[in-house]
């Protein structure tokens, strides 16, 4: 059974960089046909797709965040990561890592449990 | 404001059927059969309930069904049960550079 686990700083100061890592277990991030995504959910609000990355390293980002987001994959550690620069209070959210592929390129079938990141001084 | 429009809340009594709508445009819901539905209980990660408009992943109850007409997709829950009380989100592929858009979510209450 595939499992995804987010880790990283839960508190980030405004203007600094948010960094999160998603450890993948029960499967290989190098397996073909899957994309690895980050999705966030501000408290009490809906879901927002941040971007996804393939095992090859090719990426696609939400245009509204593109200038501040970088996704990367570390196949040796079986994990992928998110960096979001110049954060503001609007970036406060639960951040989920996720996988798509078994049910289509744009359908998430596995989610991490989510990690709350608060942007505050 | 979310790209896809969902009602904020829908309620029903146990055993009844309810339907949640998800309205988009011809660039997303209406143009492609890539609509998914997710169920989210408080404090939990979303769970895939429907993909490609009307398909159920293995393990999802057949009380959940999906459909689409024009630019509006729908999720129907039949035989409503207490455990169905949750937030439900639709998502769709979009031809815009965003690629994936979500609805704002619908809170389902079992009376």
PDB file of C-alpha atoms in Angstrom:
ATOM      1  CA  UNK A   1       0.000   0.000   0.000  1.00  0.00           C
ATOM      2  CA  UNK A   2       1.473   3.312  -1.078  1.00  0.00           C
ATOM      3  CA  UNK A   3       1.963   5.873   1.680  1.00  0.00           C
ATOM      4  CA  UNK A   4       2.931   9.523   1.455  1.00  0.00           C
ATOM      5  CA  UNK A   5       4.232  11.523   4.416  1.00  0.00           C
ATOM      6  CA  UNK A   6       4.861  15.252   4.466  1.00  0.00           C
ATOM      7  CA  UNK A   7       7.527  16.829   6.629  1.00  0.00           C
ATOM      8  CA  UNK A   8       8.979  20.287   7.064  1.00  0.00           C
ATOM      9  CA  UNK A   9       8.675  23.480   8.990  1.00  0.00           C
ATOM     10  CA  UNK A  10       5.247  24.214  10.406  1.00  0.00           C
ATOM     11  CA  UNK A  11       5.977  27.887  11.020  1.00  0.00           C
ATOM     12  CA  UNK A  12       7.524  30.210   8.451  1.00  0.00           C
ATOM     13  CA  UNK A  13       8.125  33.944   8.745  1.00  0.00           C
ATOM     14  CA  UNK A  14       6.716  36.298   6.106  1.00  0.00           C
ATOM     15  CA  UNK A  15       9.022  36.822   3.114  1.00  0.00           C
ATOM     16  CA  UNK A  16      10.925  33.621   3.888  1.00  0.00           C
ATOM     17  CA  UNK A  17      10.872  30.287   2.075  1.00  0.00           C
ATOM     18  CA  UNK A  18       8.540  27.401   2.813  1.00  0.00           C
ATOM     19  CA  UNK A  19      10.147  23.992   2.313  1.00  0.00           C
ATOM     20  CA  UNK A  20       8.355  20.654   2.515  1.00  0.00           C
ATOM     21  CA  UNK A  21       9.323  17.104   1.656  1.00  0.00           C
ATOM     22  CA  UNK A  22       7.104  14.149   0.839  1.00  0.00           C
ATOM     23  CA  UNK A  23       8.502  10.704   1.639  1.00  0.00           C
ATOM     24  CA  UNK A  24       7.033   7.914  -0.471  1.00  0.00           C
ATOM     25  CA  UNK A  25       6.853   4.374   0.906  1.00  0.00           C
ATOM     26  CA  UNK A  26       5.277   1.193  -0.364  1.00  0.00           C
ATOM     27  CA  UNK A  27       6.167   2.105  -3.930  1.00  0.00           C
ATOM     28  CA  UNK A  28       8.854   3.721  -6.023  1.00  0.00           C
ATOM     29  CA  UNK A  29       8.794   7.324  -7.124  1.00  0.00           C
ATOM     30  CA  UNK A  30      10.713   6.117 -10.168  1.00  0.00           C
ATOM     31  CA  UNK A  31       7.776   4.034 -11.396  1.00  0.00           C
ATOM     32  CA  UNK A  32       6.573   5.278 -14.750  1.00  0.00           C
ATOM     33  CA  UNK A  33       3.172   6.726 -15.435  1.00  0.00           C
ATOM     34  CA  UNK A  34       2.714   8.727 -12.256  1.00  0.00           C
ATOM     35  CA  UNK A  35       2.859  12.398 -11.373  1.00  0.00           C
ATOM     36  CA  UNK A  36       3.636  13.677  -7.892  1.00  0.00           C
ATOM     37  CA  UNK A  37       1.762  16.749  -6.755  1.00  0.00           C
ATOM     38  CA  UNK A  38       1.436  19.322  -4.043  1.00  0.00           C
ATOM     39  CA  UNK A  39      -2.039  20.608  -3.189  1.00  0.00           C
ATOM     40  CA  UNK A  40      -2.917  23.048  -0.441  1.00  0.00           C
ATOM     41  CA  UNK A  41      -5.976  23.976   1.555  1.00  0.00           C
ATOM     42  CA  UNK A  42      -6.197  27.229   3.533  1.00  0.00           C
ATOM     43  CA  UNK A  43      -8.028  26.825   6.855  1.00  0.00           C
ATOM     44  CA  UNK A  44     -11.753  26.482   6.243  1.00  0.00           C
ATOM     45  CA  UNK A  45     -11.351  26.840   2.501  1.00  0.00           C
ATOM     46  CA  UNK A  46     -11.133  24.718  -0.631  1.00  0.00           C
ATOM     47  CA  UNK A  47      -8.331  22.908  -2.398  1.00  0.00           C
ATOM     48  CA  UNK A  48      -5.733  24.548  -4.614  1.00  0.00           C
ATOM     49  CA  UNK A  49      -3.412  22.590  -6.864  1.00  0.00           C
ATOM     50  CA  UNK A  50       0.175  23.904  -6.612  1.00  0.00           C
ATOM     51  CA  UNK A  51       1.955  21.792  -9.195  1.00  0.00           C
ATOM     52  CA  UNK A  52       3.244  18.360 -10.131  1.00  0.00           C
ATOM     53  CA  UNK A  53       6.472  16.681 -11.106  1.00  0.00           C
ATOM     54  CA  UNK A  54       7.283  13.499 -12.998  1.00  0.00           C
ATOM     55  CA  UNK A  55      10.106  11.077 -12.191  1.00  0.00           C
ATOM     56  CA  UNK A  56      12.021  12.666 -15.074  1.00  0.00           C
ATOM     57  CA  UNK A  57      11.947  15.995 -13.265  1.00  0.00           C
ATOM     58  CA  UNK A  58       9.601  17.692 -15.705  1.00  0.00           C
ATOM     59  CA  UNK A  59       7.172  19.978 -13.924  1.00  0.00           C
ATOM     60  CA  UNK A  60       3.957  21.911 -14.293  1.00  0.00           C
ATOM     61  CA  UNK A  61       2.959  24.703 -11.930  1.00  0.00           C
ATOM     62  CA  UNK A  62      -0.193  26.624 -11.136  1.00  0.00           C
ATOM     63  CA  UNK A  63       0.313  29.925 -12.983  1.00  0.00           C
ATOM     64  CA  UNK A  64      -0.765  31.891  -9.921  1.00  0.00           C
ATOM     65  CA  UNK A  65       2.205  30.481  -7.978  1.00  0.00           C
ATOM     66  CA  UNK A  66       4.653  29.728 -10.755  1.00  0.00           C
ATOM     67  CA  UNK A  67       7.047  32.584 -10.017  1.00  0.00           C
ATOM     68  CA  UNK A  68       7.517  31.392  -6.435  1.00  0.00           C
ATOM     69  CA  UNK A  69       7.319  27.581  -6.657  1.00  0.00           C
ATOM     70  CA  UNK A  70       9.931  24.927  -7.291  1.00  0.00           C
ATOM     71  CA  UNK A  71       9.279  21.187  -7.181  1.00  0.00           C
ATOM     72  CA  UNK A  72      12.073  18.657  -7.200  1.00  0.00           C
ATOM     73  CA  UNK A  73      12.414  14.899  -6.953  1.00  0.00           C
ATOM     74  CA  UNK A  74      15.106  12.843  -5.224  1.00  0.00           C
ATOM     75  CA  UNK A  75      14.860   9.319  -6.593  1.00  0.00           C
ATOM     76  CA  UNK A  76      17.668   8.039  -4.346  1.00  0.00           C
ATOM     77  CA  UNK A  77      15.629   8.955  -1.263  1.00  0.00           C
ATOM     78  CA  UNK A  78      12.270   8.148  -2.859  1.00  0.00           C
ATOM     79  CA  UNK A  79      10.920  11.585  -2.064  1.00  0.00           C
ATOM     80  CA  UNK A  80       9.897  14.835  -3.680  1.00  0.00           C
ATOM     81  CA  UNK A  81       9.931  18.386  -2.395  1.00  0.00           C
ATOM     82  CA  UNK A  82       8.254  21.769  -2.532  1.00  0.00           C
ATOM     83  CA  UNK A  83       9.854  25.192  -2.158  1.00  0.00           C
ATOM     84  CA  UNK A  84       7.684  28.290  -2.034  1.00  0.00           C
ATOM     85  CA  UNK A  85       9.489  31.597  -1.756  1.00  0.00           C
ATOM     86  CA  UNK A  86       8.448  35.007  -0.459  1.00  0.00           C
ATOM     87  CA  UNK A  87       5.572  33.637   1.587  1.00  0.00           C
ATOM     88  CA  UNK A  88       2.798  35.752   3.058  1.00  0.00           C
ATOM     89  CA  UNK A  89      -0.084  35.039   5.407  1.00  0.00           C
ATOM     90  CA  UNK A  90      -2.100  33.980   2.359  1.00  0.00           C
ATOM     91  CA  UNK A  91       0.163  30.949   2.045  1.00  0.00           C
ATOM     92  CA  UNK A  92      -0.990  29.618   5.419  1.00  0.00           C
ATOM     93  CA  UNK A  93      -2.605  26.277   4.642  1.00  0.00           C
ATOM     94  CA  UNK A  94      -2.558  22.539   5.067  1.00  0.00           C
ATOM     95  CA  UNK A  95      -0.195  21.256   2.414  1.00  0.00           C
ATOM     96  CA  UNK A  96      -0.809  17.817   0.939  1.00  0.00           C
ATOM     97  CA  UNK A  97       1.498  15.760  -1.201  1.00  0.00           C
ATOM     98  CA  UNK A  98      -0.270  13.429  -3.584  1.00  0.00           C
ATOM     99  CA  UNK A  99       0.057  11.004  -6.468  1.00  0.00           C
ATOM    100  CA  UNK A 100      -1.907  10.767  -9.696  1.00  0.00           C
ATOM    101  CA  UNK A 101      -1.797   8.164 -12.431  1.00  0.00           C
ATOM    102  CA  UNK A 102      -3.806   5.009 -11.779  1.00  0.00           C
ATOM    103  CA  UNK A 103      -7.053   6.775 -12.662  1.00  0.00           C
ATOM    104  CA  UNK A 104      -5.740   9.370 -15.085  1.00  0.00           C
ATOM    105  CA  UNK A 105      -3.074  12.012 -15.171  1.00  0.00           C
ATOM    106  CA  UNK A 106      -5.157  14.584 -13.320  1.00  0.00           C
ATOM    107  CA  UNK A 107      -6.889  12.386 -10.750  1.00  0.00           C
ATOM    108  CA  UNK A 108      -5.248  12.024  -7.350  1.00  0.00           C
ATOM    109  CA  UNK A 109      -5.531   8.513  -5.951  1.00  0.00           C
ATOM    110  CA  UNK A 110      -3.158   8.774  -3.001  1.00  0.00           C
ATOM    111  CA  UNK A 111      -2.815  11.644  -0.546  1.00  0.00           C
ATOM    112  CA  UNK A 112      -0.507  12.337   2.351  1.00  0.00           C
ATOM    113  CA  UNK A 113      -2.099  13.163   5.678  1.00  0.00           C
ATOM    114  CA  UNK A 114      -1.325  16.852   5.209  1.00  0.00           C
ATOM    115  CA  UNK A 115       0.814  19.244   7.200  1.00  0.00           C
ATOM    116  CA  UNK A 116      -0.230  22.668   8.455  1.00  0.00           C
ATOM    117  CA  UNK A 117       2.119  25.491   7.570  1.00  0.00           C
ATOM    118  CA  UNK A 118       1.517  28.813   9.264  1.00  0.00           C
ATOM    119  CA  UNK A 119       3.084  32.005   7.973  1.00  0.00           C
ATOM    120  CA  UNK A 120       3.532  34.392  10.849  1.00  0.00           C
ATOM    121  CA  UNK A 121       6.197  36.531  12.427  1.00  0.00           C
TER     122      UNK A 121
ATOM    123  CA  UNK B   1     -13.054  32.354  -5.976  1.00  0.00           C
ATOM    124  CA  UNK B   2     -12.844  28.761  -7.167  1.00  0.00           C
ATOM    125  CA  UNK B   3     -12.798  27.922 -10.851  1.00  0.00           C
ATOM    126  CA  UNK B   4     -15.654  25.409 -10.490  1.00  0.00           C
ATOM    127  CA  UNK B   5     -18.895  26.353  -8.742  1.00  0.00           C
ATOM    128  CA  UNK B   6     -20.468  24.097  -6.135  1.00  0.00           C
ATOM    129  CA  UNK B   7     -23.304  24.769  -3.700  1.00  0.00           C
ATOM    130  CA  UNK B   8     -21.992  25.554  -0.236  1.00  0.00           C
ATOM    131  CA  UNK B   9     -24.185  22.975   1.433  1.00  0.00           C
ATOM    132  CA  UNK B  10     -26.606  20.154   0.734  1.00  0.00           C
ATOM    133  CA  UNK B  11     -28.539  18.159   3.298  1.00  0.00           C
ATOM    134  CA  UNK B  12     -30.715  15.094   3.392  1.00  0.00           C
ATOM    135  CA  UNK B  13     -32.212  12.537   5.727  1.00  0.00           C
ATOM    136  CA  UNK B  14     -30.846   9.026   6.125  1.00  0.00           C
ATOM    137  CA  UNK B  15     -31.906   6.836   3.225  1.00  0.00           C
ATOM    138  CA  UNK B  16     -32.601   9.734   0.905  1.00  0.00           C
ATOM    139  CA  UNK B  17     -30.687  10.672  -2.231  1.00  0.00           C
ATOM    140  CA  UNK B  18     -28.881  13.954  -2.707  1.00  0.00           C
ATOM    141  CA  UNK B  19     -27.126  15.505  -5.685  1.00  0.00           C
ATOM    142  CA  UNK B  20     -24.218  17.936  -5.667  1.00  0.00           C
ATOM    143  CA  UNK B  21     -23.594  20.033  -8.756  1.00  0.00           C
ATOM    144  CA  UNK B  22     -20.285  21.280 -10.113  1.00  0.00           C
ATOM    145  CA  UNK B  23     -20.481  23.943 -12.800  1.00  0.00           C
ATOM    146  CA  UNK B  24     -17.598  24.966 -14.998  1.00  0.00           C
ATOM    147  CA  UNK B  25     -17.108  25.984 -18.595  1.00  0.00           C
ATOM    148  CA  UNK B  26     -16.421  24.425 -21.961  1.00  0.00           C
ATOM    149  CA  UNK B  27     -12.711  24.756 -21.134  1.00  0.00           C
ATOM    150  CA  UNK B  28     -12.958  22.313 -18.276  1.00  0.00           C
ATOM    151  CA  UNK B  29     -16.047  20.334 -17.203  1.00  0.00           C
ATOM    152  CA  UNK B  30     -17.884  20.707 -20.488  1.00  0.00           C
ATOM    153  CA  UNK B  31     -14.942  20.012 -22.722  1.00  0.00           C
ATOM    154  CA  UNK B  32     -13.444  16.892 -21.187  1.00  0.00           C
ATOM    155  CA  UNK B  33     -14.531  13.771 -19.345  1.00  0.00           C
ATOM    156  CA  UNK B  34     -11.917  14.276 -16.644  1.00  0.00           C
ATOM    157  CA  UNK B  35     -14.110  15.224 -13.713  1.00  0.00           C
ATOM    158  CA  UNK B  36     -13.286  13.730 -10.329  1.00  0.00           C
ATOM    159  CA  UNK B  37     -15.023  13.895  -6.964  1.00  0.00           C
ATOM    160  CA  UNK B  38     -13.355  13.748  -3.556  1.00  0.00           C
ATOM    161  CA  UNK B  39     -14.793  13.217  -0.089  1.00  0.00           C
ATOM    162  CA  UNK B  40     -13.103  14.901   2.874  1.00  0.00           C
ATOM    163  CA  UNK B  41     -13.944  14.286   6.503  1.00  0.00           C
ATOM    164  CA  UNK B  42     -12.834  16.921   9.046  1.00  0.00           C
ATOM    165  CA  UNK B  43      -9.115  16.842   9.674  1.00  0.00           C
ATOM    166  CA  UNK B  44      -8.550  14.156   7.063  1.00  0.00           C
ATOM    167  CA  UNK B  45      -7.095  14.053   3.578  1.00  0.00           C
ATOM    168  CA  UNK B  46      -9.505  13.910   0.650  1.00  0.00           C
ATOM    169  CA  UNK B  47     -10.513  10.508  -0.730  1.00  0.00           C
ATOM    170  CA  UNK B  48     -11.215   9.808  -4.384  1.00  0.00           C
ATOM    171  CA  UNK B  49     -14.834   8.793  -4.927  1.00  0.00           C
ATOM    172  CA  UNK B  50     -15.430   9.251  -8.673  1.00  0.00           C
ATOM    173  CA  UNK B  51     -13.096   9.701 -11.631  1.00  0.00           C
ATOM    174  CA  UNK B  52     -13.620  10.384 -15.317  1.00  0.00           C
ATOM    175  CA  UNK B  53     -17.128  11.706 -14.609  1.00  0.00           C
ATOM    176  CA  UNK B  54     -18.796   8.459 -13.619  1.00  0.00           C
ATOM    177  CA  UNK B  55     -16.273   5.774 -12.698  1.00  0.00           C
ATOM    178  CA  UNK B  56     -15.817   4.473  -9.173  1.00  0.00           C
ATOM    179  CA  UNK B  57     -12.426   3.350  -7.866  1.00  0.00           C
ATOM    180  CA  UNK B  58     -12.389  -0.088  -6.326  1.00  0.00           C
ATOM    181  CA  UNK B  59     -13.668  -0.048  -2.775  1.00  0.00           C
ATOM    182  CA  UNK B  60     -16.004   2.930  -3.182  1.00  0.00           C
ATOM    183  CA  UNK B  61     -19.647   2.192  -2.464  1.00  0.00           C
ATOM    184  CA  UNK B  62     -22.001   1.987  -5.437  1.00  0.00           C
ATOM    185  CA  UNK B  63     -24.220   4.452  -3.567  1.00  0.00           C
ATOM    186  CA  UNK B  64     -21.980   7.096  -5.116  1.00  0.00           C
ATOM    187  CA  UNK B  65     -22.496   7.906  -8.777  1.00  0.00           C
ATOM    188  CA  UNK B  66     -21.428  10.653 -11.132  1.00  0.00           C
ATOM    189  CA  UNK B  67     -22.755  12.202 -14.317  1.00  0.00           C
ATOM    190  CA  UNK B  68     -22.329  15.212 -16.544  1.00  0.00           C
ATOM    191  CA  UNK B  69     -24.529  17.373 -18.731  1.00  0.00           C
ATOM    192  CA  UNK B  70     -22.988  20.234 -20.641  1.00  0.00           C
ATOM    193  CA  UNK B  71     -20.799  22.305 -18.341  1.00  0.00           C
ATOM    194  CA  UNK B  72     -22.223  20.804 -15.139  1.00  0.00           C
ATOM    195  CA  UNK B  73     -21.123  17.609 -13.463  1.00  0.00           C
ATOM    196  CA  UNK B  74     -23.055  16.004 -10.632  1.00  0.00           C
ATOM    197  CA  UNK B  75     -22.385  13.637  -7.770  1.00  0.00           C
ATOM    198  CA  UNK B  76     -25.342  11.679  -6.429  1.00  0.00           C
ATOM    199  CA  UNK B  77     -25.300   9.898  -3.109  1.00  0.00           C
ATOM    200  CA  UNK B  78     -28.149   7.445  -2.733  1.00  0.00           C
ATOM    201  CA  UNK B  79     -29.263   5.779   0.475  1.00  0.00           C
ATOM    202  CA  UNK B  80     -27.663   8.574   2.478  1.00  0.00           C
ATOM    203  CA  UNK B  81     -25.859   7.387   5.616  1.00  0.00           C
ATOM    204  CA  UNK B  82     -24.443   9.212   8.617  1.00  0.00           C
ATOM    205  CA  UNK B  83     -20.904   8.389   7.482  1.00  0.00           C
ATOM    206  CA  UNK B  84     -21.504  10.320   4.261  1.00  0.00           C
ATOM    207  CA  UNK B  85     -21.488  13.584   6.206  1.00  0.00           C
ATOM    208  CA  UNK B  86     -18.385  15.321   4.879  1.00  0.00           C
ATOM    209  CA  UNK B  87     -17.146  17.939   2.450  1.00  0.00           C
ATOM    210  CA  UNK B  88     -17.154  17.027  -1.224  1.00  0.00           C
ATOM    211  CA  UNK B  89     -14.954  18.604  -3.882  1.00  0.00           C
ATOM    212  CA  UNK B  90     -15.102  18.288  -7.640  1.00  0.00           C
ATOM    213  CA  UNK B  91     -12.097  18.743  -9.860  1.00  0.00           C
ATOM    214  CA  UNK B  92     -11.560  18.852 -13.585  1.00  0.00           C
ATOM    215  CA  UNK B  93      -8.851  18.974 -16.156  1.00  0.00           C
ATOM    216  CA  UNK B  94      -8.771  22.368 -17.825  1.00  0.00           C
ATOM    217  CA  UNK B  95      -7.286  23.483 -21.103  1.00  0.00           C
ATOM    218  CA  UNK B  96      -5.901  26.542 -19.369  1.00  0.00           C
ATOM    219  CA  UNK B  97      -2.317  26.490 -18.136  1.00  0.00           C
ATOM    220  CA  UNK B  98      -3.601  25.600 -14.673  1.00  0.00           C
ATOM    221  CA  UNK B  99      -4.373  22.042 -15.903  1.00  0.00           C
ATOM    222  CA  UNK B 100      -6.348  21.105 -12.782  1.00  0.00           C
ATOM    223  CA  UNK B 101      -9.102  23.141 -11.137  1.00  0.00           C
ATOM    224  CA  UNK B 102     -11.162  22.410  -8.037  1.00  0.00           C
ATOM    225  CA  UNK B 103     -14.595  23.426  -6.912  1.00  0.00           C
ATOM    226  CA  UNK B 104     -15.089  25.361  -3.697  1.00  0.00           C
ATOM    227  CA  UNK B 105     -16.505  22.349  -1.896  1.00  0.00           C
ATOM    228  CA  UNK B 106     -19.951  21.301  -0.665  1.00  0.00           C
ATOM    229  CA  UNK B 107     -20.728  20.410   2.909  1.00  0.00           C
ATOM    230  CA  UNK B 108     -23.105  17.468   3.084  1.00  0.00           C
ATOM    231  CA  UNK B 109     -25.177  17.226   6.239  1.00  0.00           C
ATOM    232  CA  UNK B 110     -27.156  14.145   7.185  1.00  0.00           C
ATOM    233  CA  UNK B 111     -30.168  15.349   9.128  1.00  0.00           C
TER     234      UNK B 111
END
